[in-house]
Every structure is written in structure tokens, then in C-alpha cells.
Coordinates of C-alpha atoms in Angstrom, one line a residue:
M190 CA 114.5 75.3 24.4
P191 CA 115.1 74.7 20.8
G192 CA 113.7 72.1 18.7
A193 CA 116.5 69.4 18.5
L194 CA 118.1 70.0 21.8
V195 CA 117.7 68.2 25.1
M196 CA 117.0 69.9 28.5
R197 CA 115.4 68.1 31.5
P198 CA 111.8 69.5 32.0
I199 CA 112.4 70.0 35.8
V200 CA 114.7 72.9 34.9
R201 CA 112.6 76.0 35.6
C202 CA 111.6 78.3 32.7
G203 CA 111.6 82.0 32.9
I204 CA 108.7 83.9 31.4
G205 CA 110.7 85.1 28.4
M206 CA 112.3 81.7 27.8
S207 CA 108.9 80.0 27.8
A208 CA 107.3 82.4 25.4
G209 CA 110.4 81.9 23.3
A210 CA 109.6 78.3 22.7
L211 CA 106.5 79.3 20.8
A212 CA 108.6 80.6 17.9
L213 CA 110.3 77.1 17.7
A214 CA 107.2 75.0 17.8
A215 CA 106.8 74.4 14.1
T216 CA 110.4 73.6 13.5
G217 CA 110.7 71.5 16.7
L218 CA 107.6 69.6 15.7
R219 CA 109.2 68.2 12.5
A220 CA 112.2 67.0 14.6
Q221 CA 110.0 65.3 17.2
T222 CA 107.8 63.0 15.0
A223 CA 110.0 60.0 15.5
E224 CA 109.3 57.1 17.9
P225 CA 108.9 58.6 21.4
P226 CA 111.2 57.3 24.2
D227 CA 108.2 55.7 26.1
G228 CA 107.3 53.5 23.1
T229 CA 103.7 54.6 23.1
S230 CA 103.6 55.6 19.3
G231 CA 100.7 54.0 17.5
R232 CA 99.0 52.7 20.7
A233 CA 95.4 53.4 21.1
F234 CA 95.5 53.6 24.9
A235 CA 98.7 54.2 27.0
V236 CA 99.6 54.8 30.6
V237 CA 103.0 56.2 31.3
P238 CA 104.1 56.7 35.0
S239 CA 107.2 58.6 35.8
L240 CA 109.2 60.0 38.8
S241 CA 111.4 63.1 39.1
I242 CA 113.6 64.2 41.9
T243 CA 115.0 67.8 42.0
E244 CA 117.4 69.5 44.4
T245 CA 117.5 73.3 44.4
L246 CA 120.0 75.2 46.5
T247 CA 118.9 78.8 46.7
D248 CA 120.4 81.8 48.6
N249 CA 117.0 83.5 49.0
A250 CA 114.3 80.9 49.9
R251 CA 111.6 83.5 50.8
L252 CA 112.4 86.0 48.0
V253 CA 113.0 88.9 50.2
G254 CA 115.2 92.0 49.8
V255 CA 116.5 92.2 53.5
G256 CA 117.4 89.2 55.7
R257 CA 117.9 86.7 52.9
Q258 CA 118.3 83.1 54.0
S259 CA 119.5 80.1 52.0
D260 CA 117.8 76.7 51.8
L261 CA 117.9 73.4 50.2
I262 CA 114.6 72.5 48.5
T263 CA 113.9 68.9 47.6
Q264 CA 111.1 68.3 45.1
V265 CA 109.7 64.7 44.5
T266 CA 107.3 64.5 41.6
P267 CA 105.4 61.3 40.8
S268 CA 103.4 61.8 37.7
I269 CA 101.2 59.8 35.3
R270 CA 100.3 60.4 31.6
I271 CA 97.2 58.6 30.1
S272 CA 96.2 58.9 26.5
S273 CA 93.5 57.3 24.3
T274 CA 93.5 57.7 20.5
G275 CA 91.0 55.0 19.5
G276 CA 87.3 54.3 19.7
R277 CA 84.7 56.8 20.8
V278 CA 86.8 58.2 23.7
K279 CA 89.8 60.3 22.7
G280 CA 91.9 62.4 24.9
F281 CA 94.7 62.6 27.4
L282 CA 95.4 63.3 31.1
N283 CA 98.7 64.5 32.5
Y284 CA 98.8 64.7 36.3
A285 CA 101.7 65.4 38.6
L286 CA 101.9 65.9 42.4
N287 CA 104.9 68.0 43.4
G288 CA 106.0 67.4 47.0
L289 CA 108.3 70.2 48.2
A290 CA 110.4 69.8 51.3
Y291 CA 112.5 72.8 52.7
A292 CA 115.6 71.8 54.8
R293 CA 115.7 74.9 57.0
H294 CA 112.2 76.4 56.6
S295 CA 110.1 73.3 57.1
Q296 CA 106.9 75.4 57.5
A297 CA 107.2 76.4 53.9
S298 CA 107.0 72.8 52.7
N299 CA 103.9 72.1 50.6
F300 CA 102.3 70.1 47.8
Q301 CA 101.4 71.5 44.4
N302 CA 99.2 69.9 41.9
S303 CA 99.6 70.0 38.2
L304 CA 97.0 68.8 35.7
N305 CA 96.4 69.1 32.0
A306 CA 93.5 67.0 30.7
L307 CA 91.3 67.0 27.6
A308 CA 88.7 64.5 26.3
N309 CA 86.3 64.0 23.4
V310 CA 83.6 61.5 23.7
E311 CA 81.3 60.4 20.9
A312 CA 78.2 59.5 22.7
I313 CA 76.0 58.8 19.7
E314 CA 77.7 58.1 16.5
N315 CA 78.0 61.1 14.2
W316 CA 75.6 63.2 16.3
A317 CA 76.1 63.7 20.0
F318 CA 79.4 64.6 21.5
L319 CA 81.0 65.8 24.7
D320 CA 84.2 67.9 25.1
A321 CA 85.8 68.2 28.5
S322 CA 89.1 69.8 29.8
A323 CA 90.8 70.5 33.1
N324 CA 93.8 72.5 34.2
I325 CA 95.6 72.9 37.6
S326 CA 98.6 75.2 37.8
Q327 CA 100.4 77.8 39.9
Q328 CA 99.5 81.4 39.1
S329 CA 100.2 85.0 40.4
I330 CA 97.5 86.6 42.5
S331 CA 98.6 90.1 41.6
A332 CA 100.6 91.3 38.6
F333 CA 102.2 93.8 40.9
G334 CA 103.2 91.3 43.6
T335 CA 106.4 89.2 43.8
Q336 CA 107.2 87.3 40.6
S337 CA 109.6 84.5 40.2
T338 CA 110.6 81.9 37.5
D339 CA 110.5 78.9 39.9
S340 CA 107.2 77.9 41.6
S341 CA 109.2 75.7 44.2
V342 CA 110.7 78.9 46.0
G343 CA 108.4 80.5 48.6
N344 CA 106.2 83.2 47.2
A345 CA 103.0 84.6 49.0
N346 CA 101.9 86.0 45.7
R347 CA 101.2 82.6 44.2
T348 CA 98.2 80.4 44.4
E349 CA 96.9 77.2 42.8
V350 CA 94.3 77.9 40.1
R351 CA 91.9 75.2 39.0
T352 CA 89.9 75.4 35.7
Y353 CA 87.5 73.0 34.1
N354 CA 85.3 72.9 31.1
I355 CA 82.4 70.7 30.1
S356 CA 80.7 71.1 26.7
P357 CA 78.0 68.7 25.3
Y358 CA 76.8 69.3 21.7
V359 CA 75.0 67.8 18.8
R360 CA 75.7 68.4 15.1
G361 CA 74.4 67.2 11.8
R362 CA 72.8 68.3 8.5
L363 CA 69.3 70.0 7.9
A364 CA 67.8 68.4 4.8
G365 CA 71.1 68.6 3.0
L366 CA 70.9 72.3 2.9
A367 CA 73.0 73.3 5.9
S368 CA 74.9 71.9 8.8
Y369 CA 74.0 72.8 12.3
E370 CA 75.7 72.6 15.8
A371 CA 74.0 73.2 19.1
R372 CA 76.4 73.5 22.1
L373 CA 76.2 74.0 25.9
T374 CA 79.4 75.0 27.7
H375 CA 80.1 75.3 31.4
T376 CA 83.4 76.7 32.7
G377 CA 84.5 77.0 36.3
T378 CA 87.6 78.5 37.8
S379 CA 88.7 78.4 41.5
N380 CA 91.8 79.2 43.5
S381 CA 93.3 78.6 46.9
T382 CA 93.3 82.2 48.2
T383 CA 90.5 84.3 49.7
A384 CA 92.1 87.4 48.2
A385 CA 90.7 86.7 44.7
S386 CA 87.5 85.7 43.0
N387 CA 86.4 82.4 41.8
S388 CA 84.2 82.5 38.6
S389 CA 81.9 80.4 36.4
S390 CA 80.6 80.8 32.9
D391 CA 77.7 79.2 31.1
E392 CA 77.2 79.5 27.4
A393 CA 74.5 78.2 25.0
K394 CA 75.2 78.5 21.2
L395 CA 73.4 77.5 18.0
R396 CA 75.2 77.7 14.7
L397 CA 74.1 77.1 11.1
A398 CA 76.3 77.0 8.1
G399 CA 75.7 76.3 4.4
D400 CA 76.6 77.0 0.8
S401 CA 74.9 79.2 -1.7
P402 CA 74.1 78.3 -5.3
L403 CA 77.2 80.2 -6.3
R404 CA 80.3 78.0 -5.5
V405 CA 82.3 81.0 -4.4
L406 CA 79.9 82.0 -1.7
S407 CA 79.1 80.4 1.7
W408 CA 77.3 81.6 4.9
S409 CA 77.1 81.0 8.6
A410 CA 74.9 82.4 11.4
D411 CA 74.9 81.8 15.1
A412 CA 73.1 82.8 18.2
T413 CA 74.8 82.9 21.6
R414 CA 73.9 83.5 25.2
Q415 CA 76.6 83.8 27.9
V416 CA 76.4 84.2 31.7
I417 CA 79.6 85.1 33.7
D418 CA 79.4 85.0 37.5
Y419 CA 82.3 86.1 39.8
T420 CA 82.0 85.1 43.6
I421 CA 83.5 88.5 44.6
G422 CA 82.3 90.5 41.7
R423 CA 78.8 90.2 40.1
R424 CA 76.9 88.3 37.5
T425 CA 76.8 89.6 33.9
E426 CA 74.9 88.4 30.8
D427 CA 75.6 88.7 27.0
D428 CA 73.3 87.8 24.1
S429 CA 74.4 88.0 20.5
V430 CA 73.3 87.1 17.0
R431 CA 75.8 87.1 14.2
G432 CA 75.9 86.4 10.4
E433 CA 78.8 85.9 8.0
L434 CA 78.9 85.8 4.3
H435 CA 82.1 84.2 2.9
F436 CA 83.6 84.9 -0.5
A437 CA 86.2 82.4 -1.8
V438 CA 88.3 84.7 -4.1
D439 CA 90.6 81.8 -4.8
P440 CA 91.6 78.6 -2.9
Q441 CA 94.2 80.6 -1.0
L442 CA 92.0 83.7 -0.2
Q443 CA 88.8 84.1 1.6
L444 CA 87.0 87.4 2.4
T445 CA 84.2 87.6 5.0
L446 CA 81.5 90.2 5.7
I447 CA 80.2 90.2 9.3
D448 CA 77.0 91.8 10.8
G449 CA 75.3 91.2 14.0
R450 CA 73.9 92.6 17.3
E451 CA 74.9 92.1 20.9
S452 CA 73.1 93.0 24.2
N453 CA 74.9 92.9 27.6
D454 CA 75.2 94.5 31.0
Y455 CA 79.0 94.6 31.2
V456 CA 79.2 98.4 31.7
S457 CA 75.8 99.0 33.3
L458 CA 73.2 97.5 35.4
D459 CA 70.7 97.1 32.6
K460 CA 71.5 95.5 29.2
Q461 CA 72.5 97.8 26.4
S462 CA 72.4 96.8 22.7
H463 CA 74.8 97.5 19.9
N464 CA 75.3 96.5 16.2
T465 CA 78.5 94.6 15.4
P466 CA 79.4 95.0 11.8
G467 CA 82.9 93.9 10.6
W468 CA 85.0 92.1 8.2
A469 CA 87.6 89.3 8.0
L470 CA 90.2 88.0 5.7
D471 CA 92.2 84.8 5.6
W472 CA 95.1 84.3 3.1
K473 CA 97.4 81.4 2.8
P474 CA 99.6 82.2 -0.2
T475 CA 101.7 79.1 0.5
E476 CA 101.6 76.1 2.9
R477 CA 104.2 77.8 5.0
T478 CA 102.6 81.3 5.2
R479 CA 99.4 82.6 6.7
I480 CA 98.0 86.1 7.0
S481 CA 94.6 86.5 8.8
A482 CA 92.7 89.6 10.0
Q483 CA 89.4 90.3 11.6
R484 CA 87.8 93.6 12.8
E485 CA 84.4 94.4 14.3
Q486 CA 82.6 97.4 15.7
R487 CA 81.8 96.6 19.4
F488 CA 80.2 98.5 22.3
F489 CA 83.8 99.2 23.7
G490 CA 85.1 100.4 20.4
N491 CA 86.7 98.2 17.7
S492 CA 87.8 94.6 18.4
H493 CA 90.5 93.0 16.2
S494 CA 92.5 90.0 15.6
Y495 CA 95.6 90.0 13.3
L496 CA 98.0 87.1 12.8
F497 CA 101.1 86.6 10.6
E498 CA 102.9 83.2 10.5
H499 CA 105.8 82.3 8.2
R500 CA 108.4 79.5 8.3
T501 CA 111.3 78.4 6.3
P502 CA 113.5 75.3 6.6
R503 CA 115.5 77.1 9.2
T504 CA 113.4 79.9 10.6
V505 CA 110.0 80.5 12.2
W506 CA 108.3 83.9 12.4
R507 CA 105.0 84.7 14.3
Y508 CA 103.2 87.9 15.1
S509 CA 99.8 88.3 16.6
N510 CA 97.7 91.3 17.7
T511 CA 94.4 91.0 19.5
R512 CA 91.9 93.3 21.2
D513 CA 88.9 91.9 22.8
I514 CA 87.0 91.0 25.9
A515 CA 88.8 88.8 28.4
T516 CA 87.6 87.0 31.6
G517 CA 91.1 86.5 33.0
F518 CA 94.5 88.2 32.9
G519 CA 97.3 85.8 32.0
Q520 CA 95.5 82.9 33.7
P521 CA 94.5 79.6 32.2
T522 CA 90.7 80.4 31.8
A523 CA 88.7 80.0 28.7
G524 CA 90.6 81.2 25.7
S525 CA 93.8 81.9 27.6
L526 CA 97.2 80.3 27.6
G527 CA 98.6 79.8 31.1
T528 CA 101.4 77.2 31.0
A529 CA 104.0 76.0 28.5
Y530 CA 101.8 72.9 27.8
D531 CA 98.8 75.1 26.9
L532 CA 100.9 77.1 24.6
F533 CA 102.3 74.2 22.6
F534 CA 99.1 72.4 22.6
A535 CA 97.4 75.4 20.8
Q536 CA 100.5 75.9 18.5
F537 CA 100.5 72.3 17.3
A538 CA 96.8 72.4 16.4
S539 CA 97.4 73.0 12.6
Q540 CA 99.9 70.1 12.5
Q541 CA 98.0 67.6 14.4
P542 CA 94.1 68.3 14.8
D543 CA 93.4 65.2 16.8
P544 CA 93.8 66.2 20.5
A545 CA 95.0 62.9 21.9
L546 CA 97.7 62.4 19.2
R547 CA 98.6 66.1 19.7
A548 CA 99.1 65.6 23.5
T549 CA 101.5 62.8 22.9
L550 CA 103.4 65.0 20.4
V551 CA 103.5 67.9 22.9
N552 CA 104.7 65.7 25.7
N553 CA 107.5 64.3 23.6
F554 CA 108.4 67.7 22.4
L555 CA 108.6 69.2 26.0
L556 CA 110.7 66.2 27.2
A557 CA 113.2 66.5 24.4
N558 CA 113.5 70.2 24.7
G559 CA 113.7 70.5 28.4
I560 CA 110.5 72.7 28.8
A561 CA 108.6 72.4 32.1
P562 CA 105.0 71.7 31.2
T563 CA 103.7 73.7 34.2
A564 CA 106.0 76.7 33.7
Q565 CA 103.9 79.9 33.8
L566 CA 104.3 81.7 30.6
F567 CA 102.9 85.2 31.3
G568 CA 102.7 87.1 34.5
G569 CA 99.2 88.0 35.3
S570 CA 96.7 88.3 38.0
L571 CA 93.3 87.0 39.3
T572 CA 90.4 89.2 38.3
S573 CA 86.8 89.7 39.5
A574 CA 85.2 91.3 36.4
V575 CA 85.2 91.2 32.7
M576 CA 88.2 93.1 31.1
L577 CA 89.1 94.7 27.8
Q578 CA 92.6 93.4 26.9
R579 CA 94.9 94.1 24.0
R580 CA 97.9 91.7 23.5
Q581 CA 100.7 91.7 21.0
D582 CA 103.3 88.8 20.6
L583 CA 106.2 88.6 18.3
S584 CA 108.6 85.7 18.0
F585 CA 111.4 84.6 15.9
A586 CA 113.6 81.4 15.8
M587 CA 116.6 80.4 13.8
L588 CA 117.7 76.8 13.9
G589 CA 121.2 75.8 12.9
V590 CA 123.0 72.5 12.7
R591 CA 124.0 72.6 16.4
D592 CA 123.1 76.0 17.5
T593 CA 119.6 77.7 17.8
V594 CA 118.7 81.3 18.6
T595 CA 115.2 82.4 19.6
F596 CA 113.9 85.8 20.3
T597 CA 110.5 86.9 21.6
A598 CA 108.7 90.1 22.7
S599 CA 105.2 90.4 24.1
Q600 CA 103.1 93.2 25.6
S601 CA 99.6 93.4 26.9
D602 CA 97.3 96.2 28.0
A603 CA 94.2 95.6 30.1
R604 CA 91.5 97.4 32.0
R605 CA 88.3 96.6 33.7
L606 CA 85.2 97.0 31.5
D607 CA 82.6 96.7 34.4
S608 CA 82.4 100.1 36.1
V609 CA 79.4 98.9 38.2
V610 CA 81.2 96.3 40.4
S611 CA 83.2 97.5 43.5
V612 CA 85.9 95.0 44.3
T613 CA 89.6 95.3 45.1
D614 CA 92.0 93.8 42.6
D615 CA 94.7 95.1 40.2
F616 CA 92.2 96.8 38.1
S617 CA 90.3 98.7 40.7
N618 CA 89.7 102.5 40.4
G619 CA 90.1 102.4 36.7
N620 CA 93.7 101.1 36.8
N621 CA 95.3 100.1 33.6
V622 CA 97.7 97.2 33.8
R623 CA 100.5 97.0 31.2
Q624 CA 103.0 94.1 30.8
R625 CA 106.0 93.8 28.5
G626 CA 108.4 91.0 28.1
Y627 CA 111.5 90.1 26.2
G628 CA 113.4 86.8 25.9
V629 CA 116.5 85.5 24.2
N630 CA 117.6 81.8 24.2
L631 CA 121.0 80.6 22.9
A632 CA 121.3 76.7 22.7
H633 CA 124.2 74.6 21.7
R634 CA 124.0 70.9 21.2
L635 CA 127.1 69.2 22.6
T636 CA 126.1 65.7 21.5
P637 CA 123.0 64.0 20.1
M638 CA 121.9 63.4 23.8
S639 CA 123.1 66.6 25.6
A640 CA 122.9 70.3 25.2
L641 CA 123.8 73.7 26.9
N642 CA 121.2 76.5 27.1
L643 CA 121.7 80.1 28.0
I644 CA 118.5 81.9 28.7
A645 CA 118.0 85.6 29.5
S646 CA 114.6 87.3 30.0
M647 CA 113.1 90.6 31.2
D648 CA 109.4 91.2 32.2
R649 CA 108.0 94.5 33.3
T650 CA 104.6 95.3 34.8
S651 CA 103.2 98.8 35.3
G652 CA 100.0 100.4 36.5
S653 CA 98.6 103.9 36.7
T654 CA 101.0 104.9 39.5
A655 CA 104.8 104.7 39.8
A656 CA 104.5 102.4 42.9
Q657 CA 103.0 99.7 40.7
T658 CA 106.0 99.2 38.5
T659 CA 107.9 96.0 38.7
T660 CA 110.6 94.4 36.7
L661 CA 111.9 90.8 36.7
R662 CA 115.3 90.1 35.1
S663 CA 116.6 86.5 35.0
I664 CA 119.5 84.6 33.4
S665 CA 120.2 80.9 33.5
L666 CA 122.6 78.4 32.2
A667 CA 121.8 74.7 32.0
W668 CA 123.3 71.4 30.9
S669 CA 121.0 68.6 30.3
G670 CA 121.2 65.1 28.7
R671 CA 119.7 61.7 28.5
L672 CA 121.3 59.2 30.9
G673 CA 119.7 56.1 29.7
P674 CA 116.7 54.8 27.6
R675 CA 114.2 56.0 30.3
S676 CA 116.3 58.4 32.4
S677 CA 117.5 61.9 31.9
G678 CA 119.3 64.5 34.1
S679 CA 120.2 68.1 34.2
V680 CA 122.3 70.7 36.2
S681 CA 121.5 74.4 35.9
A682 CA 122.3 77.8 37.6
R683 CA 120.2 81.0 37.5
H684 CA 120.3 84.5 38.8
S685 CA 117.2 86.7 39.2
V686 CA 116.7 90.4 40.1
F687 CA 113.2 91.6 41.0
D688 CA 112.8 95.4 41.1
S689 CA 109.8 96.7 43.0
A690 CA 108.9 99.6 45.3
T691 CA 107.6 97.2 48.0
T692 CA 109.1 93.6 47.6
P693 CA 112.5 93.8 45.7
Y694 CA 114.8 90.8 45.9
K695 CA 117.8 89.1 44.4
E696 CA 118.2 85.3 44.1
T697 CA 120.9 82.9 42.9
A698 CA 120.2 79.1 42.7
V699 CA 121.7 75.9 41.6
T700 CA 119.4 73.0 40.5
A701 CA 120.1 69.3 39.8
A702 CA 117.4 67.0 38.6
L703 CA 116.9 63.3 37.7
S704 CA 113.8 61.8 35.9
L705 CA 112.8 58.2 35.5
Q706 CA 110.1 57.0 33.2
F707 CA 108.5 53.5 33.9

């Protein structure tokens, strides 16, 4: 999946491989800033339709350990990409309808929706705005259920998850002394299974920020109220006030003192209040290096967020470590990265702040590097209550003239914070869910328009009992190339082994794909 290589996006991505692309984002970005193949560069408004046809021959169409049956799966995917970069409406919409037809198991034929959309509307010039986003993707119901690297192969542990976010806000200046922003945010998540909860979140936030007479000092303060409601779980509330004092030690280093108070009913029926003192550091010694850290005392212990990023002309390094409240585990809910598209959209934020221009950049990058936009990055599960999650990610990439090597490692540890609610999911009865993943990608560019990719990944999930341990290992080899100005193709082979106490399987598949852009 490396930066200057080509792989058709229809080729399925394993979890480790998709995460590996993160390490290459900054390097690949520089290689993808040329005129895109659809010719949309510089256009304020663009509509790009496309059509993909994929044939997958698998020896285990139902992903079972006993009684394996082969099948030929045909996938037809019409899609449309809309982007707007001018005027008061900026944003993008990427939608695809995947039609899957099984030659032998026709009852498994289905349709799968895929959507990534984001918009910013300037309703009243320089004062009133609206942010909106939407996501539809295939996600795991249970972290301990059957996992796979290809959403086209039958899997009862998969469901379609739909998430949307609407956030109107106003912002301006108060008598030239401080800036203000008042924002309302509504987020909704629903899925296509009765075995998991839907959820909604409403948040109101007021923020003030200003300077002090001393140029090295600045301050900010905010007040927030959030209500989270799970259809199977329960409704919880959180109110908080927070103040920050920023010290600009020099242009590259900023230190921050934090103090505040929060009141919530996450762990009890009645609200409990706690002080939240803390500190933060942000250091950018060079334009290629960043180190940031934040730590606060919370009602569940200490929360933290640590980040290290460094890049050279040929390498990219990244490490992150977070511990905080989460509303979803590996799902595309607020603040979570669920698909390859989500991952790169967040990763490219520092290089391209404008969301619409960034969307075009991400789409061109995914196309050139053969990354499926809807590929699920991390295994996870649908949840019915607020959780405490710690996550660590390490990635490294080395880009050569014709060869690229990427390595990634990630692990997460989550448990339910809400001990009041009584619902059945992966986190019931105090269960602690741990996930660890590793991925290696070796890529070799054959010609300027074609490449070979060898990808190996391993992902392990475990719970509080031995029966909840699963491991997915996958290896794949793919050739991909551009066939014409608006067409590309690929041929790939993969082998996967899933170890589980209840649903183990082995699968080998060969895939051929053709994509046309109009």
C-alpha cells in the first residue's frame, strides 16, 4: 500500500495492512499532489461517477471450519464522488452501492452501502456555520465472533453501521477581548442487527479564548453538557467546566495548565462530581517532528494522550497512546476511525486543513495505492454503554526508489464503565476486551503504472476467559496496474486462517477486478 505504488482499490485489505497505510500517509501525500486522473484538480464543484466489477473465487464462502463450500462471488459497484471547494458550501460525498451475487449460494446475495460524507456550510458570513458528516460501513457485531478481511464473503458477525453528525455553531469576538464559539452537536448511530444497540449523543458547548497582557500567556475556558442514550442500554449525562492557561515558552514549545470539574452518572444512578486538574505539552522542534502530551485526573483514574511523529525524506514514524472514555469500540462513531478512508482523512488534516480539498487528496491517494476506502481497519464490536479504553499504535514506513516496507503494531484494552446497566454484549459481567495487531507490507513497483504487493497480518482478540480468544492470520499477494487513462485492474490471491474455540476456519481466494471512471 505504499505511497508511489498502484493497487486497485477493490483488492481487500487485511486489518494489519490497512493500519500499515497510516505510516505511509505523509510520504504518500507528497507523491500524490499531481493532477488527479479524473481531472478534477482546481475545480470548485465536481461529480465523478465510476463502476467497478470484481470476481472472487473462494474455497470457503461461508467461513466455516467443517463442510467448506466454494463459490464465485460477483460484485458490481456503481459509485459517485461529489466535491465542492468554493463558495459557502464546502465538502464531499463518496457513495457506493455494492451488489454481491453468489453463484452457488444465491440466498447469501446482498447489497452493501458505503458512504463517507462531510460538509461545512457558512450560513451567515463569518458568524453562523453548520458542520455535517455521515458514514456507512460494514462492522463487526462482536469482537469474539468470526472475523475476515473481505466483506463480500458471508459472515453472520457483520452488520451495516450508519453514523451521522450535525453540528450548528456561531463564533466571533467579544469586544476585541476574546473569541467565542457556541456549538450544538447531535450524533446518531444505527445498525442492521437486533443483537446490538443503537445510540445517540447530544452535546452543547460554549468556549471562550483570549490573550493576556503578557504575550507569552493565553487562556481558554469552556462549559459542556453531553447526553448519551443507548436503545438497549440507558441514558447518561455529563456536565463539565474546564479552564486552560497556555505558556508559550518559545515558538516551538507550549505548556498548558488545566483545571476543571465534571459531574456525570456513568458509574452510578446519581451524578457524582470530580475535579479534573491536569497539564499538556506541545513541542514542534522542527516542521517534521512533533511531540505532544496531555494528562488529567478523572473520575476513573488518569486520562492521557501521548503522540510522537517524525518523518525524513524516506521514512515516517508515528506512535500514539491514549486512555479515555469511548462510546464505541473500533466503530466509526464520534472520535473513532472505522475505515481506511477515515484514517487517511484524519492523517492528512495537518497537510490540508480544508475538508473538501482533503477529500480529493485522500481519494486520489487511495486510488493510486490500491487501498479499499471501506476496508475496516480495526476489529471491534458494537457496544451498549460508555467504556474506558486505552489504545496504543506504532507505525513505521521506509520508502525506497522501487521498494517500500511498512510495519505496524497496535493494541487496545477496553472495559465498560457503566456498572448500572444490564445488557448483553462483549463487555458484560466486567469483561475486559483486549486486541493486538501486527502488519507487514512489502511492495515492489514493476513499472510506473504497475506494482506487486505482499501483505501479512495477524490480529488477536482476547477476553476474560480462554474461550474468548481468537486470532486472524492473513497473507496476500496482488498485482495491480492502470490499464488506461480512466481504467485500472488487479489480480490477487489471499490465504486466511482464523483460530477460535467456536468458529474456526481457513479460506483461500483469488480475486480479479476492473474499474472504470467516467
